[in-house]
Short mmCIF file of N, CA and C in Angstrom, two decimals:
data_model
loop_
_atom_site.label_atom_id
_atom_site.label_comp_id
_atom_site.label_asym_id
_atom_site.label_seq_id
_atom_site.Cartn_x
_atom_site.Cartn_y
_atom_site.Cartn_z
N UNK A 1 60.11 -53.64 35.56
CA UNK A 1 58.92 -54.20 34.95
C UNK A 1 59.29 -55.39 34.10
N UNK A 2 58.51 -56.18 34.48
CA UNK A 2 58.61 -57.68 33.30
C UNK A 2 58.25 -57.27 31.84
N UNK A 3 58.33 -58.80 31.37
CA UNK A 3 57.87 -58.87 30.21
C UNK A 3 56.16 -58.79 29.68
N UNK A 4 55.82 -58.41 28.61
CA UNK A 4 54.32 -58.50 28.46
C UNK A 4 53.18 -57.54 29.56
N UNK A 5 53.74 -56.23 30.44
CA UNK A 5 53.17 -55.79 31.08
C UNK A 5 53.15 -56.37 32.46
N UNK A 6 54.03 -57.32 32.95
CA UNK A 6 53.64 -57.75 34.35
C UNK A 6 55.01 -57.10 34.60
N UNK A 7 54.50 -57.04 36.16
CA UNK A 7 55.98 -56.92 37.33
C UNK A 7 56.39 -58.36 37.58
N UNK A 8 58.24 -57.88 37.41
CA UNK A 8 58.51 -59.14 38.34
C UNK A 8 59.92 -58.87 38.91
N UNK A 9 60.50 -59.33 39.71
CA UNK A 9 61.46 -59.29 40.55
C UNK A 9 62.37 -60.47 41.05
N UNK A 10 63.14 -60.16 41.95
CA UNK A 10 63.98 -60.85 43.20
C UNK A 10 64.35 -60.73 44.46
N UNK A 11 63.17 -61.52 44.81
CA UNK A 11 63.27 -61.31 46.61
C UNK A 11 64.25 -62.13 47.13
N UNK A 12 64.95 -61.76 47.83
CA UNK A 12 66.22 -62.58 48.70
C UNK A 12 65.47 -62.39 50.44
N UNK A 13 66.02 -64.19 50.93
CA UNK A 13 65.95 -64.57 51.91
C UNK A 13 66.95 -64.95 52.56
N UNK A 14 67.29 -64.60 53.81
CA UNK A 14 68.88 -65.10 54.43
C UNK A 14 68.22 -66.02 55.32
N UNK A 15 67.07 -66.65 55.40
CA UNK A 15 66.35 -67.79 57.02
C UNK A 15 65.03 -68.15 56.31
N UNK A 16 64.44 -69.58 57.44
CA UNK A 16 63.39 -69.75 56.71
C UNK A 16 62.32 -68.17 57.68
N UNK A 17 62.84 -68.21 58.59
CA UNK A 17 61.96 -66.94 59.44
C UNK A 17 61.20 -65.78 58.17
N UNK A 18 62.40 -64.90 57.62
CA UNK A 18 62.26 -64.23 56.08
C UNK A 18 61.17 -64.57 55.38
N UNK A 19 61.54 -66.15 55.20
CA UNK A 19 60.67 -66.46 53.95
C UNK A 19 59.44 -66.09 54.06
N UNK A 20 59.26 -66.89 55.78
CA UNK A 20 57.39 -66.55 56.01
C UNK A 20 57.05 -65.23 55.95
N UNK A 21 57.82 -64.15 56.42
CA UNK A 21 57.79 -62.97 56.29
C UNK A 21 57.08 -62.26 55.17
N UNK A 22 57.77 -62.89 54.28
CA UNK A 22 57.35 -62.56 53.05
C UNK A 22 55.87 -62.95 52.63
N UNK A 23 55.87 -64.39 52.80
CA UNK A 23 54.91 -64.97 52.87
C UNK A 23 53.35 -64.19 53.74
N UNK A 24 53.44 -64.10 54.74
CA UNK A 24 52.77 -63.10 55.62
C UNK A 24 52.46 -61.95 55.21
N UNK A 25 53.19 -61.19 54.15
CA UNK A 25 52.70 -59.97 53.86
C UNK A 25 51.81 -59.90 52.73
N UNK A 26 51.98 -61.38 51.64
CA UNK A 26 51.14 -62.00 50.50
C UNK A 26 49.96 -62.36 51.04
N UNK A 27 49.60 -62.95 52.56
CA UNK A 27 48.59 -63.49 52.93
C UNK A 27 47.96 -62.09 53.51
N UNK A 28 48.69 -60.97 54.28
CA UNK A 28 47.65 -60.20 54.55
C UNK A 28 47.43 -59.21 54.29
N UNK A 29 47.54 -59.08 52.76
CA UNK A 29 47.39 -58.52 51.22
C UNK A 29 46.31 -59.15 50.02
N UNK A 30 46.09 -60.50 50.55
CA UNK A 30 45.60 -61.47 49.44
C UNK A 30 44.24 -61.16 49.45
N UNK A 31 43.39 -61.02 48.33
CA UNK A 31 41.80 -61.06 48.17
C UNK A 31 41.34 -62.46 47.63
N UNK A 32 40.31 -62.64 47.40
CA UNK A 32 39.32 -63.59 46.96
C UNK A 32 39.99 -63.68 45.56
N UNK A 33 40.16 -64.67 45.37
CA UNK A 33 40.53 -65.80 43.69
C UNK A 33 42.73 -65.50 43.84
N UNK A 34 42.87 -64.76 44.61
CA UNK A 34 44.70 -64.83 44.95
C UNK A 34 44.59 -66.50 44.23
N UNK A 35 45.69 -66.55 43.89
CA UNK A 35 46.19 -67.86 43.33
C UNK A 35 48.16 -67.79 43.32
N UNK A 36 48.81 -68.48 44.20
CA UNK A 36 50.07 -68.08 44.25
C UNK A 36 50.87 -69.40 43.75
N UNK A 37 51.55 -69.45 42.80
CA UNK A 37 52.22 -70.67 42.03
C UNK A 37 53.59 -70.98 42.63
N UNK A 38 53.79 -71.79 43.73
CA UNK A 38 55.64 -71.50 44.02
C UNK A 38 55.92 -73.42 43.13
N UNK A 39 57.62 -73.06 42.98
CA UNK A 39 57.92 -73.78 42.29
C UNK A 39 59.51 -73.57 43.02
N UNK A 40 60.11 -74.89 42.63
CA UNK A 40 61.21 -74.86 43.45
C UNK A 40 61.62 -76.73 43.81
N UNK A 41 63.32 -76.85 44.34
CA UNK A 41 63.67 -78.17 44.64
C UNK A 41 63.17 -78.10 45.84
N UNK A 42 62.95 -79.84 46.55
CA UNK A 42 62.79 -80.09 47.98
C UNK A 42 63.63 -79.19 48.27
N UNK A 43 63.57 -78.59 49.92
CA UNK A 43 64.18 -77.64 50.79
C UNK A 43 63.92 -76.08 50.10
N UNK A 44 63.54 -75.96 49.26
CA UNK A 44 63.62 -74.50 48.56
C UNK A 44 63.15 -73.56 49.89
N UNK A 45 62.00 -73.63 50.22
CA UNK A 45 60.88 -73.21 50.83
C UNK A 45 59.83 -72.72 50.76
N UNK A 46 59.40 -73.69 50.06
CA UNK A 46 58.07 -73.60 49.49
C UNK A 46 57.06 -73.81 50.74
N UNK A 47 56.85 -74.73 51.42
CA UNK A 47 56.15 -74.73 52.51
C UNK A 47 56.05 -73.34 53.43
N UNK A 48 57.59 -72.70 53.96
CA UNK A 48 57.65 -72.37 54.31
C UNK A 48 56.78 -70.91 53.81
N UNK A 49 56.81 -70.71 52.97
CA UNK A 49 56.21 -69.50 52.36
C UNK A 49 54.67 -69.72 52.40
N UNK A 50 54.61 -70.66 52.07
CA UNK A 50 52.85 -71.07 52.34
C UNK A 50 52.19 -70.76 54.05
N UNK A 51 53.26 -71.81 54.22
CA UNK A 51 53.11 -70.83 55.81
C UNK A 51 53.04 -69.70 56.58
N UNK A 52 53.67 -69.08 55.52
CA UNK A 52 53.33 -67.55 56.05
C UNK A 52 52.31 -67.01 55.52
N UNK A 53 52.06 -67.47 54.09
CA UNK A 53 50.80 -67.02 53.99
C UNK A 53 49.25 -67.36 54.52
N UNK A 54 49.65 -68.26 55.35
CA UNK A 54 48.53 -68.78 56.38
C UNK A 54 48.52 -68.19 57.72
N UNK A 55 49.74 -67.70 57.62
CA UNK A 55 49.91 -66.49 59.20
C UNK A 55 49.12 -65.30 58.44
N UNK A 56 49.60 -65.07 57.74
CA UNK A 56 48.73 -63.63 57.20
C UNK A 56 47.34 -63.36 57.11
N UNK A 57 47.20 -65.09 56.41
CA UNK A 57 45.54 -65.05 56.72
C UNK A 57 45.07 -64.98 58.01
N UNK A 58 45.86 -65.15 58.96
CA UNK A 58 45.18 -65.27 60.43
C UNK A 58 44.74 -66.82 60.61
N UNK A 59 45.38 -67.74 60.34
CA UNK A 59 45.07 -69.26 60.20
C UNK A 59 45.77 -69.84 61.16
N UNK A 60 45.23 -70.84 62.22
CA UNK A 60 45.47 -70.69 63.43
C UNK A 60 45.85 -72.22 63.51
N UNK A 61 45.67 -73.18 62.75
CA UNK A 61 45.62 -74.37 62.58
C UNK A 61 47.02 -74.60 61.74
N UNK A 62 47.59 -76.14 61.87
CA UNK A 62 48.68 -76.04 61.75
C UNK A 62 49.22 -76.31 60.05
N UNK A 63 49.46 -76.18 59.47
CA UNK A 63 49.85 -76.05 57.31
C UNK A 63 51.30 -76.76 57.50
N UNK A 64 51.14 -77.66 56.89
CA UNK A 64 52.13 -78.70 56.20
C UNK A 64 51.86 -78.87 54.87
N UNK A 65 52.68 -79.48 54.14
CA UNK A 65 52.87 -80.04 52.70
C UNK A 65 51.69 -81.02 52.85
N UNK A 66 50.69 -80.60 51.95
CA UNK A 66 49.58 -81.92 51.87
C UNK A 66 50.16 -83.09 50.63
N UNK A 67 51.33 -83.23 50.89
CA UNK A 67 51.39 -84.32 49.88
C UNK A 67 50.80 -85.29 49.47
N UNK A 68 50.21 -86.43 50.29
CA UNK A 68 49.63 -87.28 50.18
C UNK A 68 48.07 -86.79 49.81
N UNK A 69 47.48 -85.69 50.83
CA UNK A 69 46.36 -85.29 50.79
C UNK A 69 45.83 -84.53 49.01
N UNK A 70 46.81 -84.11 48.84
CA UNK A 70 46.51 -83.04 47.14
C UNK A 70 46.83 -81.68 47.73
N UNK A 71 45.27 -81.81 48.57
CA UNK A 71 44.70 -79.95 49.02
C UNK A 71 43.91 -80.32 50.02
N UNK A 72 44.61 -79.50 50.84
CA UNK A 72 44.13 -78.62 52.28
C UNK A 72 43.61 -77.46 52.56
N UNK A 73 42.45 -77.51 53.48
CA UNK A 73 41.53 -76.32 53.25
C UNK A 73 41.81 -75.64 54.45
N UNK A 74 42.08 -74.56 54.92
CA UNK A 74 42.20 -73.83 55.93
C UNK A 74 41.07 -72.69 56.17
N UNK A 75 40.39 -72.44 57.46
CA UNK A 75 39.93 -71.45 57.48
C UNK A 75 40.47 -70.13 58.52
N UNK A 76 40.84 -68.72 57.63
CA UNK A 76 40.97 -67.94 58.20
C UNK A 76 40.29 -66.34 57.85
N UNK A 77 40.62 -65.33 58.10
CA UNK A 77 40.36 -63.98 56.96
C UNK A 77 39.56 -64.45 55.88
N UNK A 78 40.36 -65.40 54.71
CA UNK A 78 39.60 -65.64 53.77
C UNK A 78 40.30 -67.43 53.84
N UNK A 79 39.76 -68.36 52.94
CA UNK A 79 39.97 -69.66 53.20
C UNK A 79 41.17 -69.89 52.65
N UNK A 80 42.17 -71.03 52.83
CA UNK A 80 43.67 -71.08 52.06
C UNK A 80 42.80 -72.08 51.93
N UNK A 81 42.97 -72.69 50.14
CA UNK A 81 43.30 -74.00 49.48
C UNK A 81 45.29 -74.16 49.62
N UNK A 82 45.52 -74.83 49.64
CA UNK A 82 47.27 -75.37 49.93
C UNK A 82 47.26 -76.68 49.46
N UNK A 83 47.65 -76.42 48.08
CA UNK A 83 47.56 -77.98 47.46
C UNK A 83 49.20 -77.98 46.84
N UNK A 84 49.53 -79.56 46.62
CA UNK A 84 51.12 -79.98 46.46
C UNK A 84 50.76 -80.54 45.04
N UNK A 85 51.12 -80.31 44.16
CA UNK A 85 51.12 -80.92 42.46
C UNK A 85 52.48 -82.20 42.93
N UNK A 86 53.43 -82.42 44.17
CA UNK A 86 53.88 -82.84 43.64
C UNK A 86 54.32 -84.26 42.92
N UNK A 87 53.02 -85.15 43.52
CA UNK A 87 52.62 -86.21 43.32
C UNK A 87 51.95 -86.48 42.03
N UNK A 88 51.18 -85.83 41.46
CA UNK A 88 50.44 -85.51 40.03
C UNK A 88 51.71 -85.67 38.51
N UNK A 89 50.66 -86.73 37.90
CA UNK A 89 51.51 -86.76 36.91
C UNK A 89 50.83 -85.81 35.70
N UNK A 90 50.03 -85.08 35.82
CA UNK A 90 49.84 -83.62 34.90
C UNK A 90 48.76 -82.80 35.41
N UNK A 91 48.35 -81.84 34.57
CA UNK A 91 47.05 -81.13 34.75
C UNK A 91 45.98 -81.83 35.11
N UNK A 92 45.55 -82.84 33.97
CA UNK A 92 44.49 -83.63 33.98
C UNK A 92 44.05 -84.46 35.08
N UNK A 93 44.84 -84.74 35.94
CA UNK A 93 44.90 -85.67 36.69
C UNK A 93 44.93 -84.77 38.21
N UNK A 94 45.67 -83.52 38.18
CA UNK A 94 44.92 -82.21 38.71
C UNK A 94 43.46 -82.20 39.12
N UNK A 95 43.07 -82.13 38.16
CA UNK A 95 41.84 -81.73 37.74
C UNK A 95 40.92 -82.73 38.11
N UNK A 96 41.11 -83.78 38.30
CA UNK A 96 40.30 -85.22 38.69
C UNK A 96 40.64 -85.04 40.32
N UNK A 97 41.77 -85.19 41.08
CA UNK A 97 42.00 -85.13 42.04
C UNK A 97 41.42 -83.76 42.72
N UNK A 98 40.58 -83.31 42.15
CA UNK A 98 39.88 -81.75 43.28
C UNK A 98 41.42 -80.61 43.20
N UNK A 99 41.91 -80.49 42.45
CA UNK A 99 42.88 -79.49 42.98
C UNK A 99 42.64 -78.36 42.07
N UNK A 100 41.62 -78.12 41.19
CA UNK A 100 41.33 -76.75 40.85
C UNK A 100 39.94 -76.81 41.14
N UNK A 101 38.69 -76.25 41.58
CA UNK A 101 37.29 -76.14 41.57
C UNK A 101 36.64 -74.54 41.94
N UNK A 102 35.86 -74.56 41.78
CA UNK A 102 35.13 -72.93 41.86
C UNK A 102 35.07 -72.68 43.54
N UNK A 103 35.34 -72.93 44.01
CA UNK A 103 35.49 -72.68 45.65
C UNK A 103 36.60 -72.05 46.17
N UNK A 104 38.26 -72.06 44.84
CA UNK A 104 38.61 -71.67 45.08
C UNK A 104 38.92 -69.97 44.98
N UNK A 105 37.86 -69.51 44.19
CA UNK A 105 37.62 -68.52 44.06
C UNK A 105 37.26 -67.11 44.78
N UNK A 106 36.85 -67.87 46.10
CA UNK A 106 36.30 -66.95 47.17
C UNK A 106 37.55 -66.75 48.23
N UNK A 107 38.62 -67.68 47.95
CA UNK A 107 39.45 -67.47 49.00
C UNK A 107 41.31 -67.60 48.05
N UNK A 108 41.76 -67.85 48.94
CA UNK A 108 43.15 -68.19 48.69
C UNK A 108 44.09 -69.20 48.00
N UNK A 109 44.38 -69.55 46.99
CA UNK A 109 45.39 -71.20 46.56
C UNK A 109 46.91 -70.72 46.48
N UNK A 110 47.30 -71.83 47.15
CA UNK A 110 48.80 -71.64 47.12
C UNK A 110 48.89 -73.13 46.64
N UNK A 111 49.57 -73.10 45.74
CA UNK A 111 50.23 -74.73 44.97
C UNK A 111 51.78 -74.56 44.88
N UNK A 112 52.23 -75.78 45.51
CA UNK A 112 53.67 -76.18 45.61
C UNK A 112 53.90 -77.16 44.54
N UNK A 113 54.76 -76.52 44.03
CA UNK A 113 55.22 -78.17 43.04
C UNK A 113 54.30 -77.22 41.92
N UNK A 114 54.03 -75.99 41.29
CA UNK A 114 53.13 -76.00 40.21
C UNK A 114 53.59 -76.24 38.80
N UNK A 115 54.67 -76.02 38.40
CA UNK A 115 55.63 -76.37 37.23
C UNK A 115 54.68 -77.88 36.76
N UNK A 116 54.13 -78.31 37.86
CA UNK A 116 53.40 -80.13 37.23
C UNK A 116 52.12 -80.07 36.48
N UNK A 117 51.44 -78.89 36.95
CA UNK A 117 50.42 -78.38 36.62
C UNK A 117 49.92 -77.15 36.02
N UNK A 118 51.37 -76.49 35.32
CA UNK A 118 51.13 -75.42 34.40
C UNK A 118 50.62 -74.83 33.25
N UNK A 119 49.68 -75.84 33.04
CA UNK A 119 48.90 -75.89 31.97
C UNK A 119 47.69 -75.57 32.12
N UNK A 120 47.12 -76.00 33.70
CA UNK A 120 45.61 -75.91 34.13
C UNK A 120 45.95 -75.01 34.90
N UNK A 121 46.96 -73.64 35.05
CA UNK A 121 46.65 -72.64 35.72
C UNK A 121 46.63 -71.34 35.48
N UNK A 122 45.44 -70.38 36.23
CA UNK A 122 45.50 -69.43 35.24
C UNK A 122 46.00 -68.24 34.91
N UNK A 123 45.71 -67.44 34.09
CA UNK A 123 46.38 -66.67 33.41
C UNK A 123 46.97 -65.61 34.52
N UNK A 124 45.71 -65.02 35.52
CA UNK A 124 45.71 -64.30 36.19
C UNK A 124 46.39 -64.99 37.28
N UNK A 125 48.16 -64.95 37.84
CA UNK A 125 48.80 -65.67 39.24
C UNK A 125 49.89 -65.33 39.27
N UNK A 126 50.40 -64.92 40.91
CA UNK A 126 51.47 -64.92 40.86
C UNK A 126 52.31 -66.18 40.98
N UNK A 127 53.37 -66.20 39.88
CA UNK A 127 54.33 -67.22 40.21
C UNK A 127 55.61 -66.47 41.21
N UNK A 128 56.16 -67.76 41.70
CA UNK A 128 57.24 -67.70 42.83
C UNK A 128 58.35 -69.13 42.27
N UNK A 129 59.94 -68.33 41.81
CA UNK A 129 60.72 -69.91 42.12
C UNK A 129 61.32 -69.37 43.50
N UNK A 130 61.94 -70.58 43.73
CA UNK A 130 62.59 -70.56 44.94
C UNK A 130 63.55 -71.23 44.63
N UNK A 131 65.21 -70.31 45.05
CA UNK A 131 66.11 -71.29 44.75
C UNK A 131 67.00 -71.04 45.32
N UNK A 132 67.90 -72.30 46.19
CA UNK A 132 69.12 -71.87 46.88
C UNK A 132 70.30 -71.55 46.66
N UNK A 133 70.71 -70.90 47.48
CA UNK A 133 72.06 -69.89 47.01
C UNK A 133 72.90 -71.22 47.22
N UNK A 134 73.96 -71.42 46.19
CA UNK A 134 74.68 -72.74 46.29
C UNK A 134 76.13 -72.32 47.64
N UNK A 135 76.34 -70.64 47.51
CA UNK A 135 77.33 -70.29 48.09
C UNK A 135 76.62 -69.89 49.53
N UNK A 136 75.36 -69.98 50.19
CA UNK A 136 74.75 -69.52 51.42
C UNK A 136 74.05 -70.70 51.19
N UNK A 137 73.78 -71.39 51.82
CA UNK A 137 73.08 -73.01 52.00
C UNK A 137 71.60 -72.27 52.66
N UNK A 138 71.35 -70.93 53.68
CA UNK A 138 70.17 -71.09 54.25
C UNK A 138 69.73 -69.63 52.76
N UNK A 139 70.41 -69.11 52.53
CA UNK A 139 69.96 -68.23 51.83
C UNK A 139 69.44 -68.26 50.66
N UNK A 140 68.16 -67.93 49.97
CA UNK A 140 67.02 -67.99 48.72
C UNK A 140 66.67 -67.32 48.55
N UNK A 141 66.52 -66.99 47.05
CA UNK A 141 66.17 -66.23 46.04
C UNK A 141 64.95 -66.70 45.39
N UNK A 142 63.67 -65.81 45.82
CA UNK A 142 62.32 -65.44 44.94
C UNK A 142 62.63 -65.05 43.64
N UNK A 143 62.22 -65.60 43.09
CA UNK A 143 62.21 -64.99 41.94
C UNK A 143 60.47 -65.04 41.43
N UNK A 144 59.97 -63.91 41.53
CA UNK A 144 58.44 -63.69 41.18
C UNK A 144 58.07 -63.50 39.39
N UNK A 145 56.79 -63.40 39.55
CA UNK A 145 56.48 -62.85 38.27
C UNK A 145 54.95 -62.73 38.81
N UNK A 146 54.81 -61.20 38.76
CA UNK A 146 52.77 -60.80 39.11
C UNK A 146 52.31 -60.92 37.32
N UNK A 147 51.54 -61.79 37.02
CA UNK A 147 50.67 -61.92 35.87
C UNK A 147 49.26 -61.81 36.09
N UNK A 148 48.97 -60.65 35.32
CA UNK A 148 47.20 -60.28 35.48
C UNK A 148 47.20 -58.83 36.78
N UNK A 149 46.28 -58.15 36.49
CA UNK A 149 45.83 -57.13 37.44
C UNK A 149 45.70 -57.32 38.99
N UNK A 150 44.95 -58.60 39.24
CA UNK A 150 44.66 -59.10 40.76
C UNK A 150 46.24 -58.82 41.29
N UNK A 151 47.31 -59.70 40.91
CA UNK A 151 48.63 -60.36 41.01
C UNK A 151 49.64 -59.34 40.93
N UNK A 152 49.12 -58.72 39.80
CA UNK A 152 49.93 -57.34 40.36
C UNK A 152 50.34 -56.44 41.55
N UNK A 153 48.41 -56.44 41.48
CA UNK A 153 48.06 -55.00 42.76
C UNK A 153 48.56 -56.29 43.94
N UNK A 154 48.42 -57.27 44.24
CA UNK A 154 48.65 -58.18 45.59
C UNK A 154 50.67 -57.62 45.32
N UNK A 155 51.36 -58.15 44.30
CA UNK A 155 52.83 -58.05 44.54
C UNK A 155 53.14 -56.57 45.01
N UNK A 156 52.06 -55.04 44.79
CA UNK A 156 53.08 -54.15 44.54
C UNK A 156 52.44 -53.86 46.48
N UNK A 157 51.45 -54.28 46.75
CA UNK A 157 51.20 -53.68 48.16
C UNK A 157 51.68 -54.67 49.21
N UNK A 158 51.74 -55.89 48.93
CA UNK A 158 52.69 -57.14 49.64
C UNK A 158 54.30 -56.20 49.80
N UNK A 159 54.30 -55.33 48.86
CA UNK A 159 56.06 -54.73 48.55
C UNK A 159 56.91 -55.98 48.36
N UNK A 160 56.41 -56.62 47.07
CA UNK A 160 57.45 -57.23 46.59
C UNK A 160 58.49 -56.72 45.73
N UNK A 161 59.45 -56.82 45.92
CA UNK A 161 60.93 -56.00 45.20
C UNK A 161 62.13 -56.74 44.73
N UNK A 162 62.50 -55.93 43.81
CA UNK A 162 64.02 -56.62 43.48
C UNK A 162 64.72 -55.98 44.20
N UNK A 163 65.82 -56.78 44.39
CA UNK A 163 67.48 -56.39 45.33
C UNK A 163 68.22 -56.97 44.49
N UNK A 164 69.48 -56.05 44.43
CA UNK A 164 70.51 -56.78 43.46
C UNK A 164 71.34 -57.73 44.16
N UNK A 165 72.10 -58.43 43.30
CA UNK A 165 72.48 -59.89 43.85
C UNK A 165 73.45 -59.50 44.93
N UNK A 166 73.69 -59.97 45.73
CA UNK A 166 74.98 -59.33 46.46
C UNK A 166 75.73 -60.79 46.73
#
């Protein structure tokens, strides 16, 4: 158990295959207002995890990094918002560019890059880092944190878990 009443853990990945895996079990687990925060360097796999959570949703259309775009709307199960902070030079500017609004409430947000925008997000989310093993080049380490009730119940039936380091 985390700090302050939340769960949190360390998921290990040996492929990007894994990652989505993981990803996939967040998407077909996720309810209405899910909000998933990954954070992480280029290559982490952040996309990649998004991607799975667009398999999970049953999203049939193809999910890339909307960099240029902000946020991408997908429809599946329930709708993915998939927005990239990582162009944004803060919240505010977030917030002008459409990347938080009440629509996202009925469905799914996954934000890459959120560390840019941690100020305008809320209380209730799971965060995700992603970080590579310097000694396994394909292998990454989740490191979660479920904050709020929604984020919880999504991490403990997703079966998100710690594994010790090996």
């Amino acid at each position: 158990r985390g700090g302050r009443g939340w769960r949190e853990g360390t998921q290990f990945s040996s492929n990007a295959r894994t990652t989505r895996q993981i990803g996939r079990r967040l998407g077909r687990r996720a309810l209405p207002g899910t909000l998933i925060a990954l954070r992480g360097p280029l290559g982490a796999g952040k996309t990649q995890l998004a991607k799975g959570v667009a398999e999970g949703l049953g999203i049939d259309s193809v999910v890339n990094s909307p960099t240029f775009i902000i946020v991408n709307e997908h429809r599946g199960r329930l709708p993915l918002f998939h927005a990239d902070a990582y162009r944004l030079a803060d919240g505010a500017e977030a917030r002008a560019a459409g990347l938080f609004d009440e629509r996202q409430e009925s469905g799914v947000t996954v934000i890459e890059w959120a560390e840019r925008v941690e100020e305008w997000l809320p209380a209730d989310r799971l965060e995700i880092d992603l970080a590579i093993d310097p000694t396994r080049p394909g292998r990454r380490a989740l490191r979660w944190r479920a904050m709020g009730p929604l984020h919880d119940a999504l991490a403990r039936s997703a079966r998100l878990r710690s594994e010790p380091s090996r």
